[in-house]
CSV table of C-alpha atoms in Angstrom, one decimal:
chain,number,residue,atom,x,y,z
W,165,MET,CA,146.5,72.1,165.8
W,166,GLY,CA,144.3,73.9,163.3
W,167,ARG,CA,140.9,72.6,162.2
W,168,MET,CA,140.4,71.0,158.8
W,169,LEU,CA,137.3,71.5,156.7
W,170,ILE,CA,136.2,69.3,153.8
W,171,HIS,CA,133.2,70.7,151.9
W,172,GLY,CA,132.3,72.8,154.9
W,173,GLU,CA,132.4,69.9,157.4
W,174,GLU,CA,134.9,69.8,160.2
W,175,LEU,CA,137.1,66.8,160.6
W,176,PRO,CA,138.2,65.8,164.1
W,177,PRO,CA,141.6,67.1,165.1
W,178,THR,CA,144.5,64.7,164.7
W,179,ARG,CA,147.2,64.1,167.3
W,180,ARG,CA,150.9,64.1,166.3
W,181,ILE,CA,152.1,60.6,166.7
W,182,ALA,CA,155.8,59.9,166.5
W,183,GLY,CA,157.4,56.9,164.8
W,184,PRO,CA,156.3,54.6,162.0
W,185,ASP,CA,153.0,53.8,163.5
W,186,GLY,CA,152.2,57.5,163.6
W,187,ARG,CA,153.1,57.9,159.9
W,188,ALA,CA,150.9,55.0,159.0
W,189,GLN,CA,148.0,56.5,160.9
W,190,LEU,CA,148.6,59.8,159.1
W,191,LEU,CA,148.6,58.0,155.7
W,192,VAL,CA,145.3,56.3,156.6
W,193,ALA,CA,143.8,59.7,157.5
W,194,GLY,CA,145.1,61.2,154.3
W,195,LEU,CA,143.4,58.4,152.3
W,196,PHE,CA,140.2,59.0,154.2
W,197,ILE,CA,140.3,62.7,153.3
W,198,ALA,CA,141.0,62.1,149.6
W,199,THR,CA,138.2,59.5,149.4
W,200,ALA,CA,135.8,62.0,151.0
W,201,ILE,CA,136.7,64.6,148.5
W,202,VAL,CA,136.2,62.2,145.5
W,203,VAL,CA,132.9,60.9,146.8
W,204,ARG,CA,131.5,64.4,147.6
W,205,SER,CA,132.7,65.8,144.2
W,206,ALA,CA,131.3,62.9,142.1
W,207,PRO,CA,127.8,63.5,140.5
W,208,SER,CA,125.1,61.4,142.2
W,209,LEU,CA,123.4,58.5,140.2
W,210,PRO,CA,119.7,58.0,140.4
W,211,ALA,CA,118.4,55.0,142.2
W,212,ALA,CA,117.1,52.1,140.0
W,213,SER,CA,113.5,53.0,140.8
W,214,GLU,CA,114.0,56.5,139.4
W,215,GLN,CA,114.9,55.1,136.0
W,216,PRO,CA,112.0,55.4,133.5
W,217,ALA,CA,110.2,52.0,133.4
W,218,ALA,CA,110.1,50.2,130.0
W,219,ARG,CA,106.6,49.8,128.7
W,220,SER,CA,105.2,46.7,127.2
W,221,LEU,CA,101.8,45.2,126.3
W,222,PRO,CA,101.5,42.1,128.5
W,223,ALA,CA,101.0,38.6,127.3
W,224,GLY,CA,97.3,37.9,127.2
W,225,SER,CA,96.5,41.2,125.6
W,226,VAL,CA,93.9,41.0,122.7
W,227,LEU,CA,94.4,42.4,119.2
W,228,TYR,CA,91.2,42.8,117.1
W,229,LEU,CA,92.1,42.0,113.5
W,230,ARG,CA,90.5,41.9,110.1
W,231,LEU,CA,91.8,39.6,107.4
W,232,GLU,CA,93.1,41.3,104.2
W,233,THR,CA,94.0,37.9,102.6
W,234,ALA,CA,91.4,35.3,101.9
W,235,VAL,CA,92.2,31.9,103.3
W,236,SER,CA,90.7,28.5,102.5
W,237,THR,CA,91.4,24.8,103.0
W,238,LYS,CA,90.4,24.3,99.4
W,239,ALA,CA,92.3,27.1,97.6
W,240,SER,CA,95.2,28.2,99.9
W,241,HIS,CA,98.5,26.4,100.4
W,242,LEU,CA,100.7,25.7,103.4
W,243,ARG,CA,103.1,28.7,104.2
W,244,ASP,CA,101.1,31.1,102.0
W,245,PRO,CA,101.6,34.7,103.3
W,246,VAL,CA,98.7,36.2,105.2
W,247,GLN,CA,98.0,39.8,106.0
W,248,ALA,CA,95.6,41.3,108.5
W,249,ARG,CA,94.9,44.8,109.9
W,250,VAL,CA,94.3,46.1,113.5
W,251,ILE,CA,90.7,47.4,113.6
W,252,ARG,CA,90.6,48.7,117.2
W,253,ASP,CA,93.0,50.8,119.2
W,254,VAL,CA,94.7,48.8,121.9
W,255,PRO,CA,95.5,50.9,125.0
W,256,TRP,CA,98.7,50.0,126.7
W,257,LYS,CA,96.8,49.6,130.0
W,258,LEU,CA,93.2,49.6,131.0
W,259,ASP,CA,91.4,53.0,130.7
W,260,SER,CA,94.5,54.6,129.3
W,261,LYS,CA,94.2,57.2,126.5
W,262,GLU,CA,97.7,56.2,125.4
W,263,ILE,CA,97.5,53.7,122.6
W,264,ALA,CA,100.0,50.8,122.4
W,265,VAL,CA,98.8,49.3,119.0
W,266,PRO,CA,96.9,51.8,116.9
W,267,PHE,CA,94.0,51.1,114.5
W,268,GLY,CA,95.4,50.5,111.1
W,269,ALA,CA,98.6,48.8,112.1
W,270,SER,CA,99.3,45.7,110.0
W,271,VAL,CA,100.1,42.2,111.1
W,272,SER,CA,101.7,39.6,108.8
W,273,GLY,CA,102.4,35.9,108.9
W,274,THR,CA,101.8,32.6,107.1
W,275,ILE,CA,99.5,29.6,107.0
W,276,GLU,CA,101.2,27.3,109.4
W,277,LYS,CA,98.7,24.4,109.2
W,278,LEU,CA,96.3,23.5,106.4
W,279,ILE,CA,94.6,20.1,106.3
W,280,PRO,CA,91.5,19.7,104.0
W,281,SER,CA,88.8,17.4,105.0
W,282,SER,CA,89.4,14.0,103.3
W,283,SER,CA,86.1,12.3,104.2
W,284,PRO,CA,82.7,13.1,105.7
W,285,THR,CA,84.0,12.0,109.1
W,286,ASP,CA,87.2,14.1,108.9
W,287,ARG,CA,87.4,17.8,110.0
W,288,ALA,CA,89.3,20.4,108.0
W,289,ARG,CA,92.0,22.2,110.0
W,290,LEU,CA,93.7,25.6,109.6
W,291,ARG,CA,96.1,27.5,111.7
W,292,LEU,CA,97.5,31.0,110.9
W,293,ARG,CA,100.7,32.2,112.5
W,294,PHE,CA,101.4,35.9,112.7
W,295,THR,CA,105.0,37.0,113.4
W,296,GLN,CA,105.4,40.6,112.5
W,297,LEU,CA,103.6,43.8,113.5
W,298,GLN,CA,104.1,47.1,111.6
W,299,MET,CA,103.0,50.3,113.3
W,300,PRO,CA,103.1,53.8,111.8
W,301,GLY,CA,106.6,55.4,112.0
W,302,LEU,CA,108.3,52.4,113.6
W,303,PRO,CA,110.4,49.5,112.3
W,304,PRO,CA,108.6,46.1,112.1
W,305,ALA,CA,108.3,44.4,115.5
W,306,ALA,CA,108.2,40.7,116.2
W,307,VAL,CA,105.0,39.4,117.7
W,308,GLU,CA,104.0,36.1,119.1
W,309,GLY,CA,100.4,35.1,119.6
W,310,HIS,CA,97.6,32.8,118.6
W,311,VAL,CA,94.1,33.1,117.2
W,312,THR,CA,91.4,32.7,119.8
W,313,GLU,CA,88.2,33.3,117.9
W,314,VAL,CA,87.0,33.8,114.4
W,315,GLU,CA,83.9,36.0,114.8
W,316,ASN,CA,80.6,34.5,113.8
W,317,SER,CA,82.3,31.4,112.5
W,318,ARG,CA,80.6,28.0,112.4
W,319,GLU,CA,84.1,26.4,113.1
W,320,THR,CA,85.7,25.9,116.5
W,321,THR,CA,89.0,27.5,117.5
W,322,LEU,CA,91.2,25.2,119.6
W,323,ALA,CA,93.5,26.3,122.4
W,324,ASP,CA,96.6,26.4,120.1
W,325,GLY,CA,94.9,28.6,117.6
W,326,THR,CA,93.9,25.8,115.2
W,327,VAL,CA,90.6,26.3,113.5
W,328,GLN,CA,88.7,23.1,113.4
W,329,GLY,CA,86.0,22.6,110.7
W,330,VAL,CA,82.6,21.1,111.0
W,331,LEU,CA,81.6,17.5,110.0
W,332,ALA,CA,79.1,16.8,107.2
W,333,SER,CA,76.8,15.2,109.8
W,334,GLU,CA,76.6,18.5,111.6
W,335,LEU,CA,75.0,20.2,108.6
W,336,PRO,CA,71.2,19.9,108.3
W,337,LEU,CA,71.6,19.9,104.5
W,338,SER,CA,73.7,16.8,104.6
W,339,MET,CA,70.9,14.9,106.4
W,340,LEU,CA,68.6,15.8,103.5
W,341,GLU,CA,71.2,14.7,101.0
W,342,ASP,CA,71.5,11.3,102.8
W,343,ALA,CA,67.7,10.9,102.7
W,344,LEU,CA,67.6,11.7,99.0
W,345,ASP,CA,70.5,9.2,98.3
W,346,LYS,CA,68.4,6.5,100.0
W,347,LEU,CA,65.4,7.5,98.0
W,348,LYS,CA,67.4,7.2,94.8
W,349,LYS,CA,68.2,3.6,95.6
W,350,THR,CA,64.5,2.6,96.2
W,351,ARG,CA,62.9,5.0,93.7
W,352,PRO,CA,65.5,6.1,91.2
W,353,ASP,CA,63.0,8.0,89.1
W,354,ILE,CA,61.8,10.2,92.0
W,355,GLY,CA,65.1,10.3,93.9
W,356,GLU,CA,67.2,11.7,91.0
W,357,GLU,CA,64.8,14.5,90.3
W,358,ALA,CA,64.5,15.4,94.0
W,359,LYS,CA,68.2,15.5,94.3
W,360,ARG,CA,68.6,17.8,91.3
W,361,THR,CA,65.9,20.1,92.7
W,362,SER,CA,67.6,20.1,96.1
W,363,GLU,CA,71.0,21.0,94.7
W,364,LYS,CA,69.5,23.7,92.5
W,365,ASN,CA,67.7,25.4,95.3
W,366,LEU,CA,69.8,24.6,98.4
W,367,GLY,CA,73.2,23.9,97.0
W,368,LYS,CA,75.6,21.1,98.2
W,369,SER,CA,76.9,20.7,101.7
W,370,ASP,CA,80.5,21.9,102.1
W,371,THR,CA,82.7,21.4,105.2
W,372,SER,CA,85.7,23.3,104.0
W,373,ILE,CA,87.0,26.3,105.9
W,374,GLU,CA,86.6,29.5,103.9
W,375,TYR,CA,87.4,32.9,105.3
W,376,PRO,CA,87.2,35.9,102.9
W,377,ALA,CA,89.0,39.1,103.2
W,378,GLY,CA,87.1,41.2,105.8
W,379,THR,CA,86.8,38.3,108.3
W,380,ASP,CA,87.2,39.6,111.8
W,381,PHE,CA,89.1,37.6,114.4
W,382,THR,CA,91.1,38.0,117.7
W,383,LEU,CA,94.7,37.3,118.3
W,384,VAL,CA,96.0,37.0,121.9
W,385,LEU,CA,99.7,37.8,122.7
W,386,ASP,CA,101.7,34.8,124.0
W,387,LYS,CA,104.6,37.1,124.9
W,388,PRO,CA,104.8,40.7,126.0
W,389,LEU,CA,105.2,43.3,123.2
W,390,ALA,CA,107.8,45.9,123.9
W,391,LEU,CA,106.7,49.5,123.3
W,392,THR,CA,108.9,52.2,122.1
W,393,LYS,CA,106.1,54.7,121.3
W,394,VAL,CA,102.5,55.3,122.2
W,395,PHE,CA,99.9,56.8,119.9
W,396,PRO,CA,96.8,59.1,120.4
W,397,PRO,CA,93.3,57.5,120.0
W,398,ALA,CA,92.0,57.3,116.5
W,399,VAL,CA,88.7,59.0,117.5
W,400,ALA,CA,88.0,61.8,120.0
W,401,ASP,CA,86.1,60.9,123.1
W,402,GLU,CA,84.5,64.3,123.8
W,403,LEU,CA,81.2,65.5,122.5
W,404,SER,CA,80.3,69.1,121.9
W,405,PRO,CA,78.2,70.8,124.6
W,406,GLN,CA,75.2,71.1,122.2
W,407,ILE,CA,75.2,67.3,121.5
W,408,SER,CA,75.7,66.4,125.1
W,409,THR,CA,72.7,68.6,126.1
W,410,SER,CA,70.5,67.0,123.4
W,411,VAL,CA,71.5,63.5,124.4
W,412,ALA,CA,70.8,64.2,128.1
W,413,ARG,CA,67.3,65.6,127.3
W,414,LEU,CA,66.5,62.6,125.2
W,415,LEU,CA,67.6,60.0,127.8
W,416,ALA,CA,65.7,61.8,130.5
W,417,GLU,CA,62.4,60.7,128.8
W,418,ALA,CA,63.3,57.8,126.4
W,419,PRO,CA,62.3,54.2,127.3
W,420,GLN,CA,65.1,51.9,128.5
W,421,ARG,CA,64.2,49.1,126.2
W,422,ALA,CA,62.5,48.4,122.8
W,423,SER,CA,59.5,46.2,122.9
W,424,GLY,CA,57.7,43.6,120.9
W,425,LYS,CA,54.5,44.4,119.1
W,426,ASN,CA,52.6,43.0,122.0
W,427,GLY,CA,54.4,45.4,124.4
W,428,LYS,CA,56.6,42.7,125.9
W,429,PRO,CA,60.1,44.1,126.8
W,430,GLY,CA,62.7,43.5,124.1
W,431,ASP,CA,66.4,44.5,123.7
W,432,PRO,CA,67.8,47.2,126.0
W,433,LEU,CA,68.9,50.4,124.3
W,434,ASN,CA,72.7,50.8,124.2
W,435,LEU,CA,73.5,53.1,121.2
W,436,ILE,CA,72.9,56.7,120.2
W,437,VAL,CA,73.9,57.7,116.7
W,438,ILE,CA,74.2,61.3,115.5
W,439,GLY,CA,73.7,61.6,111.7
W,440,ASN,CA,71.1,61.1,108.9
W,441,ALA,CA,70.0,57.9,107.3
W,442,ASP,CA,72.4,58.1,104.4
W,443,GLU,CA,75.4,58.8,106.7
W,444,ILE,CA,74.4,55.8,108.8
W,445,ARG,CA,74.1,53.5,105.8
W,446,HIS,CA,77.4,54.5,104.4
W,447,ALA,CA,79.2,54.1,107.7
W,448,PHE,CA,77.8,50.6,108.3
W,449,GLN,CA,78.4,49.5,104.8
W,450,GLU,CA,82.1,50.5,105.0
W,451,GLY,CA,82.3,48.8,108.4
W,452,GLY,CA,81.4,45.5,106.8
W,453,TRP,CA,77.7,45.5,107.9
W,454,ALA,CA,74.7,44.8,105.7
W,455,GLU,CA,71.3,46.3,105.9
W,456,ALA,CA,68.6,43.7,106.7
W,457,GLU,CA,66.0,42.9,104.1
W,458,LYS,CA,62.3,43.2,104.8
W,459,LEU,CA,60.5,39.9,105.4
W,460,THR,CA,59.2,38.5,102.0
W,461,GLY,CA,58.7,35.2,100.5
W,462,LYS,CA,62.1,35.4,98.8
W,463,SER,CA,63.9,36.4,102.0
W,464,LEU,CA,62.1,33.7,104.0
W,465,PHE,CA,63.3,31.1,101.4
W,466,GLU,CA,66.9,32.4,101.6
W,467,THR,CA,66.7,32.1,105.4
W,468,VAL,CA,65.6,28.5,105.2
W,469,ARG,CA,68.4,27.7,102.7
W,470,ALA,CA,71.0,29.4,105.0
W,471,VAL,CA,69.8,27.4,108.0
W,472,MET,CA,69.8,24.1,106.0
W,473,ALA,CA,73.3,24.6,104.7
W,474,ASN,CA,74.6,26.2,107.9
W,475,LYS,CA,75.9,29.2,106.0
W,476,GLY,CA,75.7,32.9,106.3
W,477,TYR,CA,72.9,35.2,104.9
W,478,GLY,CA,74.2,38.7,105.5
W,479,THR,CA,71.0,40.5,104.6
W,480,ALA,CA,68.6,38.2,106.4
W,481,PRO,CA,65.4,39.8,107.9
W,482,VAL,CA,65.4,40.6,111.6
W,483,SER,CA,62.3,40.3,113.8
W,484,GLN,CA,60.6,43.7,114.4
W,485,LEU,CA,60.9,45.5,117.7
W,486,TYR,CA,59.1,48.8,118.5
W,487,LEU,CA,60.1,52.2,119.9
W,488,PHE,CA,58.2,55.5,119.7
W,489,GLY,CA,55.2,53.5,118.6
W,490,ARG,CA,56.8,52.0,115.4
W,491,ALA,CA,59.1,49.3,114.2
W,492,GLU,CA,62.8,50.0,113.7
W,493,ASP,CA,63.7,52.5,110.9
W,494,LEU,CA,66.9,50.8,110.1
W,495,ALA,CA,68.5,47.4,110.9
W,496,PHE,CA,72.0,46.1,110.2
W,497,GLN,CA,73.9,42.9,110.8
W,498,LYS,CA,77.2,41.2,110.2
W,499,MET,CA,77.5,37.5,109.5
W,500,LEU,CA,80.2,35.1,108.3
W,501,ASN,CA,79.4,31.5,107.4
W,502,THR,CA,76.5,30.5,109.6
W,503,PHE,CA,73.0,31.7,110.2
W,504,ALA,CA,73.3,30.9,113.9
W,505,LYS,CA,75.8,33.7,114.7
W,506,ARG,CA,75.6,37.4,113.8
W,507,HIS,CA,76.1,40.9,115.1
W,508,HIS,CA,73.0,42.9,114.6
W,509,LEU,CA,71.2,46.0,115.7
W,510,ARG,CA,68.1,48.1,115.2
W,511,LEU,CA,67.9,51.9,115.0
W,512,TRP,CA,65.0,54.3,115.6
W,513,ARG,CA,65.0,58.0,114.6
W,514,SER,CA,64.2,59.9,117.8
W,515,PRO,CA,62.2,63.1,118.1
W,516,ALA,CA,65.3,64.9,119.3
W,517,THR,CA,67.8,66.9,117.2
W,518,ALA,CA,71.3,68.0,117.9
W,519,ALA,CA,73.3,71.0,116.8
W,520,GLU,CA,72.5,72.3,113.3
W,521,GLY,CA,69.4,70.1,113.2
W,522,ARG,CA,71.3,66.8,113.1
W,523,GLU,CA,69.2,63.7,113.7
W,524,VAL,CA,69.6,61.6,116.9
W,525,TRP,CA,68.9,57.9,116.7
W,526,LEU,CA,68.5,55.4,119.5
W,527,GLY,CA,69.7,51.8,118.9
W,528,ALA,CA,69.7,48.3,120.4
W,529,ALA,CA,72.6,46.0,119.5
W,530,THR,CA,73.1,42.4,120.5
W,531,HIS,CA,75.3,39.5,119.4
W,532,ASP,CA,73.6,36.2,118.4
W,533,ILE,CA,76.0,33.4,119.4
W,534,GLY,CA,73.9,30.3,118.6
W,535,MET,CA,70.4,28.9,118.5
W,536,ASP,CA,68.2,28.6,121.5
W,537,VAL,CA,65.9,25.6,121.0
W,538,ARG,CA,63.7,24.6,123.9
W,539,PRO,CA,60.1,23.6,124.3
W,540,GLY,CA,58.1,26.5,122.9
W,541,VAL,CA,61.2,28.4,121.9
W,542,VAL,CA,63.2,28.5,118.6
W,543,SER,CA,65.3,31.6,118.6
W,544,HIS,CA,68.8,33.0,118.6
W,545,ALA,CA,70.7,32.9,121.9
W,546,ILE,CA,72.5,36.2,122.6
W,547,GLU,CA,75.9,37.0,124.2
W,548,PRO,CA,74.8,37.8,127.8
W,549,GLU,CA,77.4,40.6,128.2
W,550,ILE,CA,75.7,43.0,125.8
W,551,ASP,CA,78.3,45.8,126.4
W,552,LYS,CA,80.7,43.8,124.1
W,553,GLU,CA,78.3,44.4,121.2
W,554,ARG,CA,78.1,48.1,122.0
W,555,GLU,CA,81.9,48.3,121.8
W,556,LYS,CA,82.0,46.2,118.6
W,557,VAL,CA,79.6,48.6,116.8
W,558,GLY,CA,81.6,51.6,117.9
W,559,ALA,CA,84.9,50.1,116.8
W,560,ASP,CA,83.7,49.0,113.4
W,561,LEU,CA,82.3,52.4,112.6
W,562,ALA,CA,85.4,54.2,113.9
W,563,ALA,CA,87.5,52.1,111.6
W,564,THR,CA,85.7,53.6,108.6
W,565,GLY,CA,87.0,57.1,109.3
W,566,ARG,CA,83.4,58.4,109.3
W,567,VAL,CA,83.2,58.9,113.1
W,568,SER,CA,84.1,62.2,114.7
W,569,ALA,CA,83.6,61.2,118.4
W,570,LEU,CA,82.7,58.2,120.5
W,571,ARG,CA,81.5,58.7,124.1
W,572,PRO,CA,79.8,56.4,126.6
W,573,VAL,CA,77.1,58.1,128.6
W,574,THR,CA,75.0,57.1,131.6
W,575,ARG,CA,71.3,57.6,131.6
W,576,PRO,CA,69.0,58.2,134.6
W,577,ASN,CA,68.1,54.9,136.3
W,578,PRO,CA,70.4,52.7,134.2
W,579,LEU,CA,69.6,49.0,133.7
W,580,SER,CA,72.0,46.4,134.9
W,581,GLU,CA,70.5,43.1,133.9
W,582,GLY,CA,67.4,41.5,132.5
W,583,LEU,CA,65.8,38.8,130.3
W,584,THR,CA,65.3,38.7,126.6
W,585,ALA,CA,61.8,38.1,125.2
W,586,THR,CA,62.6,34.4,125.0
W,587,GLY,CA,64.0,34.2,128.5
W,588,GLY,CA,67.8,34.6,127.9
W,589,ASN,CA,69.9,36.5,130.5
W,590,TRP,CA,71.8,39.7,129.8
W,591,LYS,CA,73.8,42.2,131.8
W,592,THR,CA,75.2,45.6,131.3
W,593,ASP,CA,76.9,48.5,133.0
W,594,GLY,CA,73.9,50.6,131.9
W,595,ARG,CA,75.7,53.0,129.6
W,596,LEU,CA,74.9,53.9,126.0
W,597,LEU,CA,77.6,54.7,123.4
W,598,VAL,CA,77.2,57.9,121.6
W,599,ILE,CA,78.5,57.7,118.0
W,600,GLU,CA,78.8,61.1,116.3
W,601,LEU,CA,79.2,60.6,112.6
W,602,LYS,CA,80.9,63.1,110.4
W,603,GLY,CA,78.5,65.3,108.5
W,604,SER,CA,78.0,64.7,104.8
């Protein structure tokens, strides 16, 4: 009997079998051959692992947002619409250059909880609920998350995203007001005048929650966010060879830290800015930062008033630190509603220049997160992980559109940890962030 080939493969020879049983076996063999032909001829399907994996931003991812709608427990209403904008690119995974949520995307929602303070012993409460994310070129996407922090706020953010206000008893000014009220009862002639003078110069204590447009806060995703598109970074991360060379030469000889007037080590250097003073001022101003005032009688009084009322003073003086034999050339800060918390930095013009004679500045940025009051110490306490402040500065300036490149660089013999001048701990990966501003 002849051989049978199916797609080039030889099937075993069949024997002729007489009778019904033989016919049945031949039928089975025929079905086997037909099945083999169909299976071999059909296009193969990829395994499940070969299918492209759907991307998503996982629950727990952080969105850095800036309010575009002012909210207040005195002036806002329940279910009022609220709008915010993303102020930092969010990569879809760590160290990726593919951006899941780009700078400039908008987030919208409503005021879900609003409870004004009804008495000195009652805390105001406010909760914002954001439900929709709008990214460039895409339809609106549903988003679920909760607020985890309002930057530099005197209030506390609870686990469910509710912002909880302060009590009157927690404001130093209210203690003064209580003392003056008691004085009014025993000496009405003196007490009344003292109270008027206090209100004129220091204002009245206020425990309401007030967040203006421009307030920065963080939203953490409660559920994964499906991605249908990724975006390029808002700012390049490559420096020109000329700037890279200038920076490397500067860091080979520059100190690692600023110092106090007495030479005691101060804040570690963690910023390099390329640009002139006017370009720097414009960038920080548009990023929501204010230039610090010089210490005068007036600025000292305003500082006392801010401390007493537990409110912000955005242009408050900063203590002087020294580099290249002089105090800082420029200082900027960003506050909200308490003097105890602020982003702040100092900049010194270095002797180095970059391409086309552009100035190169060294800077030290730290985040004050409260007051450090101990025997012999009354000062701000700083966030120990100072690299967070370095990234905050870069992100805020990048959001202005005035930055052409951001690039972290490592210097020779980088620092890793240390103590502030008042004994607070800090730690760092030792890198400095180069911020190249666009030329005028």
